[in-house]
Short mmCIF file of C-alpha atoms and ligand atoms in Angstrom, two decimals:
data_model
loop_
_atom_site.label_atom_id
_atom_site.label_comp_id
_atom_site.label_asym_id
_atom_site.label_seq_id
_atom_site.Cartn_x
_atom_site.Cartn_y
_atom_site.Cartn_z
CA MET A 9 0.00 0.00 0.00
CA GLU A 10 1.23 3.40 -0.83
CA THR A 11 1.72 5.83 2.03
CA PRO A 12 0.47 9.31 1.36
CA ARG A 13 3.31 11.71 1.12
CA ILE A 14 3.25 15.34 1.96
CA ARG A 15 4.93 17.17 -0.81
CA ALA A 16 6.30 20.60 -0.41
CA SER A 17 4.62 22.60 -3.08
CA PRO A 18 6.80 25.18 -4.81
CA LEU A 19 3.91 27.52 -4.09
CA LEU A 20 4.21 27.13 -0.35
CA LEU A 21 7.12 29.48 0.18
CA PRO A 22 5.63 32.50 -1.59
CA LEU A 23 2.34 31.82 0.21
CA LEU A 24 4.08 31.84 3.57
CA LEU A 25 5.83 35.07 2.70
CA LEU A 26 2.53 36.59 1.70
CA ALA A 27 0.93 35.47 4.96
CA GLU A 28 3.81 37.10 6.79
CA LEU A 29 3.13 40.36 4.98
CA CYS A 30 -0.57 40.16 5.78
CA VAL A 31 -0.03 39.85 9.52
CA GLY A 32 2.64 42.55 9.46
CA TYR A 33 2.03 45.83 11.24
CA ARG A 34 0.59 48.75 9.36
CA PRO A 35 2.95 51.68 8.76
CA VAL A 36 2.66 54.51 11.25
CA VAL A 37 2.72 58.05 9.90
CA ILE A 38 3.56 60.74 12.45
CA VAL A 39 2.69 64.43 12.13
CA HIS A 40 4.57 66.69 14.54
CA GLY A 41 3.29 69.69 16.48
CA ILE A 42 4.10 73.37 16.74
CA PHE A 43 7.79 74.31 17.27
CA ASP A 44 9.02 70.76 16.79
CA GLY A 45 10.01 68.35 14.04
CA PRO A 46 11.03 64.75 13.32
CA LYS A 47 13.84 64.80 15.85
CA GLN A 48 11.39 65.03 18.77
CA PHE A 49 9.77 61.76 17.67
CA GLU A 50 12.81 59.49 17.68
CA THR A 51 11.94 58.07 21.10
CA LEU A 52 8.34 57.39 20.12
CA SER A 53 9.48 55.75 16.88
CA SER A 54 11.76 53.46 18.87
CA PHE A 55 8.92 52.56 21.30
CA ILE A 56 6.86 51.51 18.27
CA THR A 57 9.53 49.44 16.57
CA LYS A 58 10.52 47.75 19.83
CA ALA A 59 6.92 46.79 20.61
CA HIS A 60 6.11 45.85 17.02
CA PRO A 61 9.29 44.91 15.16
CA GLY A 62 9.26 45.61 11.48
CA THR A 63 6.80 48.51 11.66
CA VAL A 64 7.63 51.23 9.18
CA VAL A 65 7.43 54.56 11.02
CA LYS A 66 7.49 57.76 8.98
CA VAL A 67 7.72 61.12 10.68
CA ILE A 68 6.89 63.68 8.03
CA ASP A 69 9.66 66.21 7.74
CA LEU A 70 7.69 69.28 6.77
CA TYR A 71 6.92 72.66 8.36
CA ASP A 72 9.35 71.95 11.19
CA TYR A 73 10.15 74.31 14.06
CA MET A 74 9.43 77.97 13.19
CA ALA A 75 7.82 76.95 9.90
CA SER A 76 5.14 75.23 11.99
CA VAL A 77 3.43 78.58 12.56
CA LYS A 78 2.48 78.87 8.88
CA PRO A 79 -1.28 78.91 8.21
CA LEU A 80 -2.80 75.47 8.67
CA TRP A 81 -4.53 75.10 5.30
CA ARG A 82 -1.18 75.71 3.63
CA GLN A 83 0.43 73.06 5.83
CA VAL A 84 -2.42 70.66 5.10
CA ARG A 85 -1.64 70.95 1.37
CA GLY A 86 2.00 70.09 2.00
CA PHE A 87 1.29 67.18 4.32
CA ARG A 88 -1.30 65.85 1.92
CA LYS A 89 1.32 65.62 -0.85
CA ALA A 90 3.77 63.93 1.50
CA ILE A 91 1.25 61.37 2.72
CA ARG A 92 -0.15 60.39 -0.67
CA PRO A 93 2.70 58.03 -1.71
CA ILE A 94 2.79 56.44 1.77
CA ILE A 95 -0.86 55.49 1.76
CA GLN A 96 -0.66 54.34 -1.84
CA GLN A 97 2.07 51.87 -0.92
CA ALA A 98 0.15 50.46 2.05
CA PRO A 99 -2.62 48.15 0.81
CA GLN A 100 -3.59 47.25 4.39
CA GLY A 101 -3.80 50.90 5.38
CA VAL A 102 -1.77 53.05 7.75
CA HIS A 103 -2.10 54.56 11.20
CA LEU A 104 -1.90 58.29 11.68
CA LEU A 105 -0.38 59.54 14.93
CA CYS A 106 -0.50 63.28 15.36
CA PHE A 107 0.78 65.48 18.13
CA SER A 108 -0.63 68.79 19.35
CA GLN A 109 -1.26 71.15 16.43
CA GLY A 110 -0.53 68.17 14.17
CA GLY A 111 -3.81 66.62 15.35
CA LEU A 112 -5.71 69.42 13.63
CA ILE A 113 -3.65 69.02 10.46
CA CYS A 114 -4.50 65.30 10.55
CA ARG A 115 -8.21 65.94 11.04
CA ALA A 116 -8.11 68.14 7.97
CA LEU A 117 -6.26 65.47 6.01
CA LEU A 118 -8.77 62.80 7.00
CA SER A 119 -11.63 65.07 5.96
CA LYS A 120 -10.12 66.12 2.65
CA ILE A 121 -8.49 62.97 1.26
CA PRO A 122 -11.11 60.87 -0.50
CA ASN A 123 -10.58 57.10 -0.28
CA HIS A 124 -7.80 57.37 2.28
CA ASN A 125 -6.94 54.15 4.07
CA VAL A 126 -6.13 55.44 7.55
CA ASN A 127 -7.11 52.71 9.99
CA THR A 128 -6.50 54.34 13.36
CA PHE A 129 -6.10 58.04 14.02
CA ILE A 130 -4.33 58.73 17.30
CA SER A 131 -4.53 62.32 18.49
CA LEU A 132 -1.87 63.01 21.09
CA SER A 133 -2.74 66.02 23.24
CA SER A 134 -4.15 68.07 20.42
CA PRO A 135 -6.34 71.18 20.78
CA LEU A 136 -9.10 69.46 18.81
CA ALA A 137 -11.85 71.83 19.92
CA GLY A 138 -9.56 74.87 19.94
CA GLN A 139 -7.27 76.73 22.30
CA TYR A 140 -8.00 79.55 24.75
CA GLY A 141 -5.02 80.06 27.00
CA ASP A 142 -1.83 82.07 26.70
CA THR A 143 0.71 79.67 28.11
CA ASP A 144 4.46 80.36 28.20
CA TYR A 145 4.77 78.13 25.19
CA LEU A 146 2.62 80.40 23.08
CA ASN A 147 4.38 83.53 24.25
CA TRP A 148 6.76 82.83 21.40
CA ILE A 149 3.96 83.95 19.16
CA PHE A 150 2.01 86.36 21.33
CA PRO A 151 4.71 88.11 23.32
CA ASP A 152 3.30 89.58 26.51
CA THR A 153 -0.25 89.37 25.31
CA MET A 154 -3.17 88.33 27.39
CA LYS A 155 -5.57 85.71 26.17
CA LYS A 156 -8.31 88.32 26.42
CA ILE A 157 -6.95 90.32 23.50
CA VAL A 158 -5.57 87.64 21.21
CA PHE A 159 -8.92 87.58 19.40
CA GLU A 160 -8.26 91.10 18.11
CA PHE A 161 -5.09 89.89 16.52
CA CYS A 162 -6.58 86.60 15.25
CA TYR A 163 -10.14 87.51 14.28
CA ARG A 164 -10.08 91.22 13.56
CA CYS A 165 -6.64 91.52 11.97
CA ARG A 166 -6.97 88.02 10.51
CA SER A 167 -3.41 87.20 11.34
CA LYS A 168 -2.04 84.24 9.46
CA VAL A 169 -0.21 82.41 12.25
CA SER A 170 -1.31 78.82 12.73
CA VAL A 171 -2.47 79.33 16.32
CA CYS A 172 -5.12 81.75 15.07
CA ASP A 173 -6.56 78.88 13.03
CA TYR A 174 -7.64 77.19 16.25
CA TRP A 175 -7.84 80.15 18.63
CA ASN A 176 -11.33 79.74 20.05
CA ASP A 177 -12.30 82.67 22.26
CA PRO A 178 -15.51 81.67 24.07
CA HIS A 179 -16.33 85.34 24.68
CA HIS A 180 -16.27 86.21 20.98
CA ARG A 181 -18.03 83.31 19.43
CA THR A 182 -19.72 85.21 16.62
CA LEU A 183 -16.41 86.69 15.54
CA TYR A 184 -14.78 83.27 15.76
CA LEU A 185 -17.43 81.76 13.50
CA HIS A 186 -17.18 84.59 10.99
CA SER A 187 -13.45 85.15 10.89
CA ASN A 188 -11.82 81.81 11.53
CA ARG A 189 -11.54 79.92 8.25
CA PHE A 190 -10.11 76.75 9.73
CA LEU A 191 -11.52 75.16 12.89
CA PRO A 192 -15.22 76.08 12.58
CA VAL A 193 -15.09 74.95 8.95
CA LEU A 194 -13.46 71.65 9.90
CA ASN A 195 -16.03 71.20 12.67
CA GLY A 196 -18.90 72.01 10.34
CA GLU A 197 -19.91 74.83 12.71
CA THR A 198 -19.67 77.17 9.74
CA PRO A 199 -21.68 75.33 7.07
CA HIS A 200 -20.00 74.78 3.72
CA ARG A 201 -20.68 72.82 0.57
CA HIS A 202 -18.15 70.05 1.24
CA MET A 203 -19.51 69.09 4.64
CA GLU A 204 -21.11 65.80 3.65
CA GLU A 205 -18.11 64.73 1.59
CA TRP A 206 -15.64 65.62 4.38
CA ARG A 207 -17.77 63.76 6.89
CA GLU A 208 -17.77 60.63 4.75
CA ASN A 209 -14.02 60.81 4.30
CA PHE A 210 -13.45 61.25 8.02
CA LEU A 211 -15.72 58.29 8.75
CA ARG A 212 -13.40 55.97 6.82
CA ILE A 213 -11.23 55.60 9.93
CA LYS A 214 -11.86 52.54 12.04
CA LYS A 215 -10.68 53.95 15.32
CA LEU A 216 -10.20 57.36 16.88
CA VAL A 217 -7.92 57.49 19.93
CA LEU A 218 -7.92 60.71 21.95
CA ILE A 219 -5.07 61.16 24.40
CA GLY A 220 -4.67 64.06 26.83
CA GLY A 221 -4.47 64.95 30.48
CA PRO A 222 -4.92 67.59 33.19
CA ASP A 223 -1.20 68.34 33.68
CA ASP A 224 -0.51 69.16 30.04
CA GLY A 225 0.04 72.86 30.77
CA VAL A 226 -0.31 74.08 27.18
CA ILE A 227 -3.59 72.79 25.74
CA THR A 228 -6.27 74.95 27.37
CA PRO A 229 -8.71 73.70 28.38
CA TRP A 230 -6.94 70.35 28.43
CA GLN A 231 -10.28 68.66 27.66
CA SER A 232 -9.95 70.09 24.16
CA SER A 233 -7.76 67.01 23.58
CA TYR A 234 -10.98 65.00 23.49
CA PHE A 235 -13.29 67.65 22.03
CA GLY A 236 -14.40 69.34 25.26
CA PHE A 237 -14.34 73.13 25.36
CA TYR A 238 -15.30 76.25 27.34
CA ASP A 239 -18.72 77.80 27.19
CA SER A 240 -19.11 81.57 27.57
CA ASN A 241 -18.68 81.22 31.35
CA GLU A 242 -15.41 79.34 30.85
CA GLN A 243 -16.99 76.16 32.14
CA VAL A 244 -15.90 73.08 30.24
CA VAL A 245 -18.64 71.47 28.17
CA GLU A 246 -17.84 67.82 27.48
CA MET A 247 -17.63 66.36 23.99
CA LYS A 248 -21.10 64.81 23.98
CA ASN A 249 -22.71 68.15 24.78
CA GLN A 250 -20.85 70.05 22.09
CA GLU A 251 -23.04 71.31 19.27
CA PHE A 252 -20.84 69.67 16.61
CA TYR A 253 -21.26 66.33 18.37
CA ARG A 254 -25.02 66.57 18.84
CA ARG A 255 -25.60 67.65 15.26
CA ASP A 256 -22.90 65.23 14.12
CA THR A 257 -21.54 67.78 11.69
CA PHE A 258 -18.27 65.98 10.95
CA GLY A 259 -18.91 62.38 11.95
CA LEU A 260 -17.79 62.31 15.60
CA LYS A 261 -21.13 61.13 16.97
CA GLU A 262 -21.42 58.39 14.38
CA LEU A 263 -17.90 57.16 15.15
CA ASP A 264 -18.77 57.15 18.84
CA ALA A 265 -21.99 55.22 18.17
CA ARG A 266 -19.88 52.58 16.39
CA GLY A 267 -17.80 52.25 19.54
CA ALA A 268 -14.83 53.57 17.59
CA VAL A 269 -13.83 56.43 19.91
CA SER A 270 -11.42 55.69 22.72
CA VAL A 271 -10.39 58.39 25.21
CA CYS A 272 -7.17 57.87 27.17
CA VAL A 273 -6.64 60.40 29.97
CA GLN A 274 -3.22 60.37 31.65
CA ALA A 275 -2.27 62.58 34.59
CA GLY A 276 1.25 63.76 35.31
CA VAL A 277 2.33 64.44 31.73
CA LYS A 278 3.55 67.85 30.56
CA HIS A 279 2.82 68.90 27.01
CA THR A 280 6.27 68.30 25.57
CA HIS A 281 6.60 64.92 27.29
CA TRP A 282 3.67 63.09 25.70
CA HIS A 283 5.69 61.51 22.93
CA SER A 284 8.60 60.39 25.06
CA ASN A 285 6.66 58.83 27.94
CA HIS A 286 6.73 55.05 27.78
CA THR A 287 3.78 54.59 30.15
CA VAL A 288 1.63 56.73 27.87
CA PHE A 289 2.75 54.66 24.90
CA VAL A 290 1.88 51.39 26.65
CA ASN A 291 -1.42 52.62 28.13
CA CYS A 292 -2.77 54.55 25.19
CA MET A 293 -1.08 53.67 21.90
CA GLU A 294 0.58 50.29 21.66
CA LYS A 295 -2.53 48.14 21.31
CA TRP A 296 -3.93 50.16 18.43
CA LEU A 297 -0.80 50.16 16.27
CA THR A 298 -1.28 46.72 14.72
C1 LIG B 315 4.57 59.45 32.28
O1 LIG B 315 3.19 59.17 32.23
C2 LIG B 315 2.62 58.75 33.46
C3 LIG B 315 1.15 58.49 33.19
O2 LIG B 315 0.96 57.70 32.07
C4 LIG B 315 2.81 59.79 34.52
O3 LIG B 315 2.31 59.33 35.75
C5 LIG B 315 4.27 60.18 34.65
O4 LIG B 315 4.37 61.27 35.52
C6 LIG B 315 4.81 60.57 33.29
N1 LIG B 315 6.24 60.88 33.40
C7 LIG B 315 6.78 61.92 32.76
C8 LIG B 315 8.25 62.14 32.97
O5 LIG B 315 6.14 62.65 32.05
#
């Protein structure tokens, strides 16, 4: 009687290699914040490749340091060009990890790039609902100004610095809605003809991870890192009670209804330490970067 023999098919090897590729980690694209650049993300990149060997991590080297104060729509155009080839070469999709101001650039990218394949968008202490606080950090831009008068500079003079694109003065809401051409447009608070299309594009992500914490010291209010913001009495209104959430103007409520929004609050982290803190990486990022 003939014994059945297992023959190694010449097809087996390429199939195994293919399987290896399929279970590989998706590339991680990092967008830096204001006054920084790729160098500040070397530690985070090494956390990622140590946890998930073989991951391709790309920190986009664009609008670094002082160039990071350029108007945000201009930066979005540049980042969009830089990201296009990366997403085209990633059939399984990519993850987008964006720090501080970079989180707003990433939101704009996700809204404006049709058919993007971003799987998880991680926002690392980003002023997602705006900024109203003149911290030391921002004194580079607004020397000796008080937060009470920045709106004159941003809304009335229509200054072009990036911070004005997300300066959200709760005492001058009408001016904010009329003069700010970035954040209220992105939020769909100022209606525009691309709203539905941007919403659909944004909803292509599978997961939204919002990281922030009370000791940040720059993002004000810190709850802006997960879409909370001041009302006109400077009381923080949580994400679910924000108008853009309730009316679901850009897809946030729908994502949340899918169970796709994860908030990770970490105390004891200063703004410039978020990307070099290993505990934050383990608690809030590692499990999503597959
Ligand atoms: C790192 O993060 C943890 C919370 O995740 C925090 O308790 C600790 O203070 C942070 N350390 C630094 C140096 O930021």
